[in-house]
PDB file of C-alpha atoms and ligand atoms in Angstrom:
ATOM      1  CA  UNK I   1      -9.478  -8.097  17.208  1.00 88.00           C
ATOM      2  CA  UNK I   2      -5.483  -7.907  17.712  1.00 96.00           C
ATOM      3  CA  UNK I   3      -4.110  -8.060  21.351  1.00 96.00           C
ATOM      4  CA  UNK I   4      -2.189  -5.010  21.225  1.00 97.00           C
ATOM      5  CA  UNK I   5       0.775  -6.012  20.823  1.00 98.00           C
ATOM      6  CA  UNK I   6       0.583  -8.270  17.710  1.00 98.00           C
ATOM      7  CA  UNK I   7       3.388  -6.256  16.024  1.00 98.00           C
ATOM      8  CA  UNK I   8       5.394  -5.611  18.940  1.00 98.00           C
ATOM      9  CA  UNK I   9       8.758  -4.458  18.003  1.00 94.00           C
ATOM     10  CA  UNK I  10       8.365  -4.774  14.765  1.00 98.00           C
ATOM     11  CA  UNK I  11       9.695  -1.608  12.871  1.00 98.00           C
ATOM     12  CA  UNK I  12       6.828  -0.616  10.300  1.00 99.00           C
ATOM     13  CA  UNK I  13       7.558   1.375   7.177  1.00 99.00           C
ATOM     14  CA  UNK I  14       4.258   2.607   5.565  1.00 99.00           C
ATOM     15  CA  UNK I  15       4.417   4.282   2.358  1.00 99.00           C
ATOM     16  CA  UNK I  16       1.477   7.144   1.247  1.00 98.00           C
ATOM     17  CA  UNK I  17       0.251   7.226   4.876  1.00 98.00           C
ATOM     18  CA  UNK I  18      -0.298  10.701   5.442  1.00 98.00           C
ATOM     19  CA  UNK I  19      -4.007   9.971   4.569  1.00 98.00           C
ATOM     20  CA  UNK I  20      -6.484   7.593   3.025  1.00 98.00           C
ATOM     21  CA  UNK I  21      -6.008   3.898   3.393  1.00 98.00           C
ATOM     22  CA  UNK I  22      -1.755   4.347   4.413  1.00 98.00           C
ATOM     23  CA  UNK I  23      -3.075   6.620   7.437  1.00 98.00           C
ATOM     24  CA  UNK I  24      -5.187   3.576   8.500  1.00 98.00           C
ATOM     25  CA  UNK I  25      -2.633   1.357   8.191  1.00 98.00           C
ATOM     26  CA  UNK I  26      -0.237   2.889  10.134  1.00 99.00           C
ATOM     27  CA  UNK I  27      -2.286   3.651  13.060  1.00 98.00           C
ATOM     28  CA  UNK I  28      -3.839   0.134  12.929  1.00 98.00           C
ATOM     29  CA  UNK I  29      -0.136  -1.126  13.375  1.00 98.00           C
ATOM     30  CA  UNK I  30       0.982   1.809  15.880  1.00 98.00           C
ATOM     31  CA  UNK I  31      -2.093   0.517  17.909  1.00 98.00           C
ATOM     32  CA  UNK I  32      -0.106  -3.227  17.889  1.00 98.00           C
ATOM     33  CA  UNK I  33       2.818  -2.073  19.131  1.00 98.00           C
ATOM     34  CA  UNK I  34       4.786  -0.946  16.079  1.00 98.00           C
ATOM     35  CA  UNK I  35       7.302   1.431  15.992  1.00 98.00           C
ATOM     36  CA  UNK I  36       5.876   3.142  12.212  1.00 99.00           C
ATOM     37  CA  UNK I  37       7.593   5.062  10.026  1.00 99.00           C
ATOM     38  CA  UNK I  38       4.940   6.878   8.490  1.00 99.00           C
ATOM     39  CA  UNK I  39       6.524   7.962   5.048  1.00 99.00           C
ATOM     40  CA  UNK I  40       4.569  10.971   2.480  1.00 99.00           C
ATOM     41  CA  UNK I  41       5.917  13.068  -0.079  1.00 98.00           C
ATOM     42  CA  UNK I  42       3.147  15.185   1.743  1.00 98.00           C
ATOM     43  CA  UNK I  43       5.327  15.410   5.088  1.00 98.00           C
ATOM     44  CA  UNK I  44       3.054  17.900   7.355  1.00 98.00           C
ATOM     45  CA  UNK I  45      -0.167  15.144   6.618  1.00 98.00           C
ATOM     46  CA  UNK I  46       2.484  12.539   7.339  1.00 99.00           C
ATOM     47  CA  UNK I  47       3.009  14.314  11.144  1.00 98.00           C
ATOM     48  CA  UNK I  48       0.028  14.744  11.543  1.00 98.00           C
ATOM     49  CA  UNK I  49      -0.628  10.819  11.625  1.00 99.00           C
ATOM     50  CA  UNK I  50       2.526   9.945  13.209  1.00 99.00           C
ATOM     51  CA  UNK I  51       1.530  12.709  16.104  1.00 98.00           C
ATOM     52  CA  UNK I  52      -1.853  10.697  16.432  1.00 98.00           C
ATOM     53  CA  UNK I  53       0.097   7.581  16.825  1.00 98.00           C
ATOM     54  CA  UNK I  54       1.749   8.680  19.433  1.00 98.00           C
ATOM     55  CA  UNK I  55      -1.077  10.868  21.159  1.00 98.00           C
ATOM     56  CA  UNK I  56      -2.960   6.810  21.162  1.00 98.00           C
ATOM     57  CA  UNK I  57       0.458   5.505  23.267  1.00 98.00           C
ATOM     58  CA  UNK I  58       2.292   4.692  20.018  1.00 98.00           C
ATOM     59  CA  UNK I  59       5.592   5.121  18.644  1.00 98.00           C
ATOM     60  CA  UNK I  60       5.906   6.943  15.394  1.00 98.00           C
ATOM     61  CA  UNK I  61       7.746   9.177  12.890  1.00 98.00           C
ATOM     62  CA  UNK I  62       6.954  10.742   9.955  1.00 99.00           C
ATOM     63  CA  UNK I  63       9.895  11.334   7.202  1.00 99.00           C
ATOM     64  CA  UNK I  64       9.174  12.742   4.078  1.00 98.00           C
ATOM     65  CA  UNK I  65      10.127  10.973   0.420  1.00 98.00           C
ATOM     66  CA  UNK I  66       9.464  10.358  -2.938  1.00 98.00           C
ATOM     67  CA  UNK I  67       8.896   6.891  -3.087  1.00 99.00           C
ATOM     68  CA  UNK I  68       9.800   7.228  -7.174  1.00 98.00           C
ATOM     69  CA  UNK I  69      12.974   8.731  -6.900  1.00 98.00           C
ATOM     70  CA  UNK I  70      15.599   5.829  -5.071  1.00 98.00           C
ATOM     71  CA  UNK I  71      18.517   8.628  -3.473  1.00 98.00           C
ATOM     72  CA  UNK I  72      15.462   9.814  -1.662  1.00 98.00           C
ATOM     73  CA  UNK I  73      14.123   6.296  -0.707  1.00 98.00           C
ATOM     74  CA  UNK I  74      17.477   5.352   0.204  1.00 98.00           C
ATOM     75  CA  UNK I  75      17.755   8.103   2.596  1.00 98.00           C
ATOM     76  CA  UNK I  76      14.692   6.931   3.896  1.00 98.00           C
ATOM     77  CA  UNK I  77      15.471   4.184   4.650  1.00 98.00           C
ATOM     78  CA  UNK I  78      18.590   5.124   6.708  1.00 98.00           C
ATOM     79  CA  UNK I  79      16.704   7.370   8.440  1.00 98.00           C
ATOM     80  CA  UNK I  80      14.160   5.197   9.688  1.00 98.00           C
ATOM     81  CA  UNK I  81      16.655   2.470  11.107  1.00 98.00           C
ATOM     82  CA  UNK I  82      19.036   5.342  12.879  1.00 98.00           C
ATOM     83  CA  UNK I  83      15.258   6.779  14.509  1.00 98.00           C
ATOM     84  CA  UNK I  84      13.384   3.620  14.695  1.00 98.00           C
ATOM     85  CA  UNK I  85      15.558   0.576  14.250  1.00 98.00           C
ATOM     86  CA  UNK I  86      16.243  -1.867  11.444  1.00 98.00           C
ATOM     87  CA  UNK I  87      12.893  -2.259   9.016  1.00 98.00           C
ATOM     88  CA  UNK I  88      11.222  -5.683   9.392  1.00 98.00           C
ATOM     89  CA  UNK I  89       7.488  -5.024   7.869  1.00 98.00           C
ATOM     90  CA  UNK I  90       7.347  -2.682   4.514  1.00 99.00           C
ATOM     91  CA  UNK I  91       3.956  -1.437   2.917  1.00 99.00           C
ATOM     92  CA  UNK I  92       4.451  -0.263  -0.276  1.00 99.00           C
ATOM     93  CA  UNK I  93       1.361   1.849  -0.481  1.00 98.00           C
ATOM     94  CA  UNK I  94       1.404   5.452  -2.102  1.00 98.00           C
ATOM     95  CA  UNK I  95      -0.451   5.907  -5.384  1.00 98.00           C
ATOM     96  CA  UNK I  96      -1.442   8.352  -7.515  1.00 98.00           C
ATOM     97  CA  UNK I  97      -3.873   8.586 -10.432  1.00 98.00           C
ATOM     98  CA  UNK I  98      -3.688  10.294 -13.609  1.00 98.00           C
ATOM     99  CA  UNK I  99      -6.741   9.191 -15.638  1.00 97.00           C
ATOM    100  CA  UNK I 100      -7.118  10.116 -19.297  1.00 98.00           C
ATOM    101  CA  UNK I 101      -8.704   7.336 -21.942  1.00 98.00           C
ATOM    102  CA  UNK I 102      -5.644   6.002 -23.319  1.00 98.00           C
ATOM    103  CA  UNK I 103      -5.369   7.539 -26.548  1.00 98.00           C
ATOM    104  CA  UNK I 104      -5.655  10.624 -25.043  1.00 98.00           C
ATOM    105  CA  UNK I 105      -3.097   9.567 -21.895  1.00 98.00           C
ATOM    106  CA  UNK I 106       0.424  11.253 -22.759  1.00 98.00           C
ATOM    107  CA  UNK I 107       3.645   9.557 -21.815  1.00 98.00           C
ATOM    108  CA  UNK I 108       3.867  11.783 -19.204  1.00 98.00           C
ATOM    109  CA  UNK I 109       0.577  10.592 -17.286  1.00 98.00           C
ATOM    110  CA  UNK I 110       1.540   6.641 -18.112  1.00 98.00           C
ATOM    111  CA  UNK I 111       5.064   7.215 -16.888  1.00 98.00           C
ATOM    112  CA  UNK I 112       4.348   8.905 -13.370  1.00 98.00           C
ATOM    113  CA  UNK I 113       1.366   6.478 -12.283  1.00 98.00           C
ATOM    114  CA  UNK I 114       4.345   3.823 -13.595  1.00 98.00           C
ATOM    115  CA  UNK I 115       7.044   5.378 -11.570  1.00 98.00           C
ATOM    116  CA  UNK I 116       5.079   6.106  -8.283  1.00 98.00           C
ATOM    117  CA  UNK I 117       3.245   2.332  -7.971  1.00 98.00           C
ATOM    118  CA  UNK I 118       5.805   0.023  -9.197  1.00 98.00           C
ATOM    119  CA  UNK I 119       9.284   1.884  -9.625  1.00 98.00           C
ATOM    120  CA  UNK I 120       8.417   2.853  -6.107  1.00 99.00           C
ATOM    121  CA  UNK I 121       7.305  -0.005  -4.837  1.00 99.00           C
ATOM    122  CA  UNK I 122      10.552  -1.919  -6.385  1.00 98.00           C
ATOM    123  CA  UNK I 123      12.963   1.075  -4.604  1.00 99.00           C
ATOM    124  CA  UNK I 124      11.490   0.476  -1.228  1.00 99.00           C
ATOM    125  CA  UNK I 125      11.452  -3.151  -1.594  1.00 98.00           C
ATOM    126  CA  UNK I 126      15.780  -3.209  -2.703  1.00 98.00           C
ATOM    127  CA  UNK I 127      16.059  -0.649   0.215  1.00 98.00           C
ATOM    128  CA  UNK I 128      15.020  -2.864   2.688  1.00 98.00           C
ATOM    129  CA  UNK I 129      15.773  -6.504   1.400  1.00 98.00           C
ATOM    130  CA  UNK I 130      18.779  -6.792   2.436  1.00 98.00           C
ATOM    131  CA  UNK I 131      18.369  -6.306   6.040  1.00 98.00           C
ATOM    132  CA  UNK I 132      15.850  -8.499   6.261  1.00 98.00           C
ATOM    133  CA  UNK I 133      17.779 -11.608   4.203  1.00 98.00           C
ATOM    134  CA  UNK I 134      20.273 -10.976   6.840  1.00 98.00           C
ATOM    135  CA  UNK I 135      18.204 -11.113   9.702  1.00 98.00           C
ATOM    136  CA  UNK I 136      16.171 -13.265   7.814  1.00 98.00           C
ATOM    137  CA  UNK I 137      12.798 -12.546   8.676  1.00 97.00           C
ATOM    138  CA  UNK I 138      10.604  -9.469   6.966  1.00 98.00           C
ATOM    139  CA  UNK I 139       7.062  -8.671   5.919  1.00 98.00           C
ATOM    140  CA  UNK I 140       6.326  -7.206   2.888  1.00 98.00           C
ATOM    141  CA  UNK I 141       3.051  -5.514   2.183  1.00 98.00           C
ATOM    142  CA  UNK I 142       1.825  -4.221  -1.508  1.00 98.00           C
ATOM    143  CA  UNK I 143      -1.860  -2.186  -1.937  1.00 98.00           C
ATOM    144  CA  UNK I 144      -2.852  -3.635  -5.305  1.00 98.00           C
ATOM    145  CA  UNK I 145      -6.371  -2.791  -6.478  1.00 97.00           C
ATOM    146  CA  UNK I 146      -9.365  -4.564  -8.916  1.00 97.00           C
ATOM    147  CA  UNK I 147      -8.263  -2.629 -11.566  1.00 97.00           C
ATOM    148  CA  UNK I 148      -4.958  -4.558 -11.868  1.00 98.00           C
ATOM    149  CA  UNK I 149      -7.512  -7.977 -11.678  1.00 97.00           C
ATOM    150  CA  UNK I 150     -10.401  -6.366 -13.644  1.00 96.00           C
ATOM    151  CA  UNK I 151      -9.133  -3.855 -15.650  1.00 96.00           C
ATOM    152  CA  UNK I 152     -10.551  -0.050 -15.669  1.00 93.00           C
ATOM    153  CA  UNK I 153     -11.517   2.283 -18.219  1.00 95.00           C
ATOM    154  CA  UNK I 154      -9.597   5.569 -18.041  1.00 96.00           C
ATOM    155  CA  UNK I 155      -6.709   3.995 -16.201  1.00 97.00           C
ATOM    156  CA  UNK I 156      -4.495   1.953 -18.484  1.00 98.00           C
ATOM    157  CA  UNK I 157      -1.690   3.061 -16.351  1.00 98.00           C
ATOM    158  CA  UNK I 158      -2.913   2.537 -13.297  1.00 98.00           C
ATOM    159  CA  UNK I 159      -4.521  -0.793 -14.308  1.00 98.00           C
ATOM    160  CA  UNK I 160      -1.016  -1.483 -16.093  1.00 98.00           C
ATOM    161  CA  UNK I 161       1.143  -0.852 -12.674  1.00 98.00           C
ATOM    162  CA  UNK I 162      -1.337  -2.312 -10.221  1.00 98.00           C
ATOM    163  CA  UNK I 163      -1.308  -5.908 -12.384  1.00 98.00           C
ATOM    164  CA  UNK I 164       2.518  -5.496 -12.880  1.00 98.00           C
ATOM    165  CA  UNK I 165       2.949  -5.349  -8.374  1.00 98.00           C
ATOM    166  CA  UNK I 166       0.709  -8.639  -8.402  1.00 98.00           C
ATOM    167  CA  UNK I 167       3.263 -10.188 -10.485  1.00 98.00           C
ATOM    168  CA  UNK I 168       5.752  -8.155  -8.277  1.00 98.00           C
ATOM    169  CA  UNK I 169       4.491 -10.390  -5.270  1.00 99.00           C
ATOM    170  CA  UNK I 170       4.407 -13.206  -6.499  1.00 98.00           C
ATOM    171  CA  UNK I 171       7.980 -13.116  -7.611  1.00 98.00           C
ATOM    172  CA  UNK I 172       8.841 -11.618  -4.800  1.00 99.00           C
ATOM    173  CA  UNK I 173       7.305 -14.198  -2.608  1.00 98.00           C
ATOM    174  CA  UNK I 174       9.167 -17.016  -4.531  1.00 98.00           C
ATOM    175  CA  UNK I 175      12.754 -15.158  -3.809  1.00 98.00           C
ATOM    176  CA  UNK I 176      12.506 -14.323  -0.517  1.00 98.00           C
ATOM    177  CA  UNK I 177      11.295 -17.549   1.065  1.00 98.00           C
ATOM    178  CA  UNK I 178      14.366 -18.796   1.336  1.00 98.00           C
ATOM    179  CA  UNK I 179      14.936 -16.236   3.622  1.00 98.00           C
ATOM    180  CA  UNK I 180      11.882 -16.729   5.725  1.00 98.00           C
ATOM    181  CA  UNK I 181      10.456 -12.840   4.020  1.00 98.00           C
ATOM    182  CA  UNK I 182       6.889 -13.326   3.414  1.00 98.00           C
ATOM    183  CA  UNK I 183       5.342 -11.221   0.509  1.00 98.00           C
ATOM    184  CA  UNK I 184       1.400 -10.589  -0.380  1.00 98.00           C
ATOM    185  CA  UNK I 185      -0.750  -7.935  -1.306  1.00 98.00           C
ATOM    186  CA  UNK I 186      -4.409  -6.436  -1.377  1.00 98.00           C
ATOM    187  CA  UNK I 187      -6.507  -5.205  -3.464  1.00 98.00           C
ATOM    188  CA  UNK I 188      -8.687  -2.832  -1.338  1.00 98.00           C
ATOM    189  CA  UNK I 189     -11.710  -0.660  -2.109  1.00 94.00           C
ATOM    190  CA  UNK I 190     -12.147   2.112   0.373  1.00 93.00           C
ATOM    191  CA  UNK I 191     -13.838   5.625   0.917  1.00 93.00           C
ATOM    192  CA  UNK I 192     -10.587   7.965   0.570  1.00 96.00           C
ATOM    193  CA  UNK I 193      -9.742  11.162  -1.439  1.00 94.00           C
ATOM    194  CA  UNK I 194      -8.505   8.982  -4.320  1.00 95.00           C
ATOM    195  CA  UNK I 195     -12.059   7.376  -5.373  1.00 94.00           C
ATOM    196  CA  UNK I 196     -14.091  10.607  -4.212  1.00 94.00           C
ATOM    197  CA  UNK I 197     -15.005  11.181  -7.666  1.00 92.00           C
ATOM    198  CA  UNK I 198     -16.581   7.332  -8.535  1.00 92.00           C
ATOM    199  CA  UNK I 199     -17.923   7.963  -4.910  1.00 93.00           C
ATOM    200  CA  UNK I 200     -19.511  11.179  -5.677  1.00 93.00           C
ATOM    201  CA  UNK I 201     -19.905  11.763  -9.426  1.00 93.00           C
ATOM    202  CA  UNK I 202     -23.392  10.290 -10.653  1.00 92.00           C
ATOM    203  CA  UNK I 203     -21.741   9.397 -14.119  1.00 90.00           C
ATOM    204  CA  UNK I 204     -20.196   6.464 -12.089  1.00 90.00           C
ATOM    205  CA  UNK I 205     -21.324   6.090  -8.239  1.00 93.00           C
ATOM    206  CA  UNK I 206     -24.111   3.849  -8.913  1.00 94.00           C
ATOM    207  CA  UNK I 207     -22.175   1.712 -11.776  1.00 92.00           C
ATOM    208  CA  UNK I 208     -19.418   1.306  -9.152  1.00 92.00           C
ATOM    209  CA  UNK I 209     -21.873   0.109  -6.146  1.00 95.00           C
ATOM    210  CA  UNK I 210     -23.549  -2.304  -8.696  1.00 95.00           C
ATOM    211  CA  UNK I 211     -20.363  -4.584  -9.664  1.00 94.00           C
ATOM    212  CA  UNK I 212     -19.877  -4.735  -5.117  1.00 96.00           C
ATOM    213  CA  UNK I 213     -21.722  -7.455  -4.117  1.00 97.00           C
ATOM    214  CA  UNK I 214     -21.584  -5.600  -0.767  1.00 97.00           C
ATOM    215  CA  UNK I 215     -22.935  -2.371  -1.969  1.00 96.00           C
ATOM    216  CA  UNK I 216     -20.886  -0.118  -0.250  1.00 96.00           C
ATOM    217  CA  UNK I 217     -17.417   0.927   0.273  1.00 96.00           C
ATOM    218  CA  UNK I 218     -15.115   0.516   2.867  1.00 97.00           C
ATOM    219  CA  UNK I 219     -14.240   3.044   5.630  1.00 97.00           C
ATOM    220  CA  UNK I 220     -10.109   2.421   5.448  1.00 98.00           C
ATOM    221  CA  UNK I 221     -10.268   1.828   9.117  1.00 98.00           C
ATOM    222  CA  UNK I 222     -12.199  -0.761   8.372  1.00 97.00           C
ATOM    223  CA  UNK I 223     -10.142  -3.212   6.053  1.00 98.00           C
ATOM    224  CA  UNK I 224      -6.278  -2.051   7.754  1.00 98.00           C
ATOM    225  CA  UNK I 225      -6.811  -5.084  10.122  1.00 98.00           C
ATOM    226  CA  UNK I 226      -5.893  -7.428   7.141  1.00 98.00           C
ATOM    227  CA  UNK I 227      -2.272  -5.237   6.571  1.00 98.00           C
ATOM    228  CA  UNK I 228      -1.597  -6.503  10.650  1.00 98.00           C
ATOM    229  CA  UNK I 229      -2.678 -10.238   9.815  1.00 98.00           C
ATOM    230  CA  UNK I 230      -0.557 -10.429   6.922  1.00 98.00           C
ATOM    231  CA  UNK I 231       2.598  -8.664   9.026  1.00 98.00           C
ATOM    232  CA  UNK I 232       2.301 -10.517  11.962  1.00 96.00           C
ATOM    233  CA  UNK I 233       2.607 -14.191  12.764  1.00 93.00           C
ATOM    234  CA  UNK I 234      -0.916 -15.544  11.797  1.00 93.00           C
ATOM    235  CA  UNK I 235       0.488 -15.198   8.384  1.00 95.00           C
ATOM    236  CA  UNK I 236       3.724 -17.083   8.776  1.00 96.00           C
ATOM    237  CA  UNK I 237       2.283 -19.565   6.304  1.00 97.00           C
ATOM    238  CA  UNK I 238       0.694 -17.510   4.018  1.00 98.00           C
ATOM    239  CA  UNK I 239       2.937 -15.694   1.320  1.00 98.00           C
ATOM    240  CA  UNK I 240       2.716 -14.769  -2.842  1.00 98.00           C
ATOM    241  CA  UNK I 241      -0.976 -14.348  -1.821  1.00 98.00           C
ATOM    242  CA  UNK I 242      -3.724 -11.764  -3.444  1.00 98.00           C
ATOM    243  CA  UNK I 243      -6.544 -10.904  -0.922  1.00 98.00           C
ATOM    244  CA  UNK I 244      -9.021  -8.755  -2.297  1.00 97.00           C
ATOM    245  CA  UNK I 245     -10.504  -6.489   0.706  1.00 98.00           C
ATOM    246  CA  UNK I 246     -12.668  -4.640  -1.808  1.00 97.00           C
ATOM    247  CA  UNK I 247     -16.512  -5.740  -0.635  1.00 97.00           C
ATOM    248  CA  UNK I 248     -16.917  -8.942  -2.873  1.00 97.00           C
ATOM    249  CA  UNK I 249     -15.787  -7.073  -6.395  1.00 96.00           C
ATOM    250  CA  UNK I 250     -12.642  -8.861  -7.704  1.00 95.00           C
ATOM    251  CA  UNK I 251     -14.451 -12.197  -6.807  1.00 94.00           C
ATOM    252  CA  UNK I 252     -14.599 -14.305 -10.508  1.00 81.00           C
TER     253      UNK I 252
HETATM  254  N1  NAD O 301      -9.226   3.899  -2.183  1.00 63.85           N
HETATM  255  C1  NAD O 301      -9.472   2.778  -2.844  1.00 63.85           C
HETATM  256  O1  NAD O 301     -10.600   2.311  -2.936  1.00 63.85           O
HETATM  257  C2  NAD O 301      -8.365   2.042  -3.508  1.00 63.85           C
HETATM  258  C3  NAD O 301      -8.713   0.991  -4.348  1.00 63.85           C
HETATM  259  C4  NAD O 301      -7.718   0.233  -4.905  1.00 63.85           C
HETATM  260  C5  NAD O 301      -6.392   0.526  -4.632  1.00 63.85           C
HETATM  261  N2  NAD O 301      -6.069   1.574  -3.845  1.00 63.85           N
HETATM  262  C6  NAD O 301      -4.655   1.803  -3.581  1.00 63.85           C
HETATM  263  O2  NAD O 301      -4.475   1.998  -2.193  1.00 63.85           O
HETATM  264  C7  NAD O 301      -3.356   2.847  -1.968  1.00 63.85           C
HETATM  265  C8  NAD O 301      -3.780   3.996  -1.085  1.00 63.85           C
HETATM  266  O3  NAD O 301      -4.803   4.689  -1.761  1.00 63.85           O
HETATM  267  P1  NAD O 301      -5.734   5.780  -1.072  1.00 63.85           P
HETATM  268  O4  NAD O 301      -7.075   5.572  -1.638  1.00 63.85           O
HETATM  269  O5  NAD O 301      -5.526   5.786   0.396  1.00 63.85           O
HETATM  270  O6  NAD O 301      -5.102   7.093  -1.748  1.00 63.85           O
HETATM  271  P2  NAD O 301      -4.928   8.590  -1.220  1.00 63.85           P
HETATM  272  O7  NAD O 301      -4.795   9.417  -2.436  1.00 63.85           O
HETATM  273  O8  NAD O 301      -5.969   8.931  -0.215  1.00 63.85           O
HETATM  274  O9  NAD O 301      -3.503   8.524  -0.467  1.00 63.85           O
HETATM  275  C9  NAD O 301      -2.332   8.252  -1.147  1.00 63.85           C
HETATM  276  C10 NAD O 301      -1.171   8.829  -0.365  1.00 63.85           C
HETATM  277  O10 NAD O 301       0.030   8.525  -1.083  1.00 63.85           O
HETATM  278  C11 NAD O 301       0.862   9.681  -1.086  1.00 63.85           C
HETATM  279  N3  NAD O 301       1.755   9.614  -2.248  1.00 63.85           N
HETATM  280  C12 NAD O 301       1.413   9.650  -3.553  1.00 63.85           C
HETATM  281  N4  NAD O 301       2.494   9.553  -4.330  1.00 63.85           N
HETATM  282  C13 NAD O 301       3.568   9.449  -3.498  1.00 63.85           C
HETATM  283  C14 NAD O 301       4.956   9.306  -3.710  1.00 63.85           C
HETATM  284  N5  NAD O 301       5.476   9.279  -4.963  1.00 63.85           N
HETATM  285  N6  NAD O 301       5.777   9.194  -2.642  1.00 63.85           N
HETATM  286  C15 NAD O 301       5.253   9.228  -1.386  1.00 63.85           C
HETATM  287  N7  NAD O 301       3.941   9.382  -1.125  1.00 63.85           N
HETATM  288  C16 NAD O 301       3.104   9.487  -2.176  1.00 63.85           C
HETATM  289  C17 NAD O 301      -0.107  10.850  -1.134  1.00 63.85           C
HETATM  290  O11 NAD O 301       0.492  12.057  -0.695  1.00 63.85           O
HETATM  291  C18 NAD O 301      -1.220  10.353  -0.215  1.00 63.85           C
HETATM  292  O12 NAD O 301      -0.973  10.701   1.129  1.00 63.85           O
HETATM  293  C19 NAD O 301      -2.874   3.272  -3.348  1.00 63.85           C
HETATM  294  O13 NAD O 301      -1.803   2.444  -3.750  1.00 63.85           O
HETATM  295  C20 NAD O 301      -4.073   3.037  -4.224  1.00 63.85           C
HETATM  296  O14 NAD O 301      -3.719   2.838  -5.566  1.00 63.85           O
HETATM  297  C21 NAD O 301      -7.034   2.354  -3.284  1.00 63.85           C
END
């Protein structure tokens, strides 16, 4: 699909990648040439994908962070450019859920899915930024999902955060273009640990599957290819954009 080097040189910070979807992602770009910084609070699962990287002829390093709490990000951040090099592509990816109906959901549960998708999102983005104004050119990635398009029962946080990072692109995309930083996001649907109970549970599995008009979900191997395209320069042209890779189910 990609040459192989489609992201050659292009230092990679991927945030939640020590599995699901993030692990995808940063192999997909470690397999283009990217030096990835593959960033977890969960740091061993984070090695573990950077050591597969480089097993595949890749160059990658795990760090460990809190993508919630900005001293941490912002030694991060420092850290990848003294291992790796300046940062020129970020994918603000990690996510939790806390699910409770909402007037059952304590402030506790709304503020952490709050804090971890777009309060983390927002710290990585003002950690990098200002490299890439300077060198004026950066990529910046942000996993959205339907439930920030469609809504979701159960999730008023998560629905809340995800729709709050669409409007995070597109401001962010309106900023930065001045500086030649091009911003988009996607709304995936994937088979990973985080959906396993919709996958599994048969309160929901077959509800879900109905409202994809592809019937199935994603294996995240699968849909990473679109997180190269929009970091490498097919996409110069392309920015402030919401691409659903999610089998057909945000499509209204
Ligand atoms: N799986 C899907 O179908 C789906 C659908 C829509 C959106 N998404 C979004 O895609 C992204 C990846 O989801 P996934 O399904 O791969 O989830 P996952 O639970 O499999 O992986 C998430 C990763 O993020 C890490 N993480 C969580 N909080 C963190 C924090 N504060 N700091 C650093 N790392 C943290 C976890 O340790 C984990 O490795 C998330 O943003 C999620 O909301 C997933």
């Amino acid at each position: 699909m990609f040459n192989g080097k489609a992201l050659e040189g292009k230092v990679a910070i991927v945030t939640g990648a020590g599995q699901g979807i993030g692990a995808a992602i940063a192999r997909a770009y470690g397999a283009q040439a990217a030096p990835v910084a593959v960033v977890d609070w969960d740091v061993e699962a984070a090695e573990q994908v950077a050591q597969s990287i480089r097993a595949a002829g890749g160059k990658a390093a795990a760090f460990k962070c809190d993508v919630a709490d900005r001293a941490a990000v912002d030694a991060m951040v420092a850290a990848v450019a003294t291992a790796l090099g300046p940062v020129d592509v970020l994918v603000n990816n990690a996510g939790i859920t806390r699910t409770a109906m909402l007037h059952k959901m304590s402030a506790h549960q709304w503020q952490q899915v709050i804090d971890v998708h777009l309060t983390g999102s927002f710290n990585c983005l003002q950690a990098v930024v200002g490299g890439m104004m300077e060198r004026q050119r950066g990529w910046i990635i942000n996993t959205v999902s339907t439930a920030g398009i469609l809504g979701t029962i159960g999730q008023i946080n998560y629905g809340s955060a995800k729709a709050g990072l669409i409007g995070f692109t597109k401001s962010a995309a309106r900023e930065l273009a001045r500086y030649n930083i091009i911003v988009n996001c996607v709304a995936p649907g994937a088979a990973t640990p985080m959906t396993e109970t919709i996958r599994t549970d048969e309160r929901f599995k077959q509800r879900t599957l109905d409202r994809i008009p592809l019937g199935r979900w994603a294996e995240p191997e699968e849909i990473a290819p679109l997180w190269v395209f929009l970091a490498c320069e097919g996409a110069s042209y392309v920015t402030g954009q919401l691409i659903g890779a999610d089998g057909g189910m945000s499509i209204h």
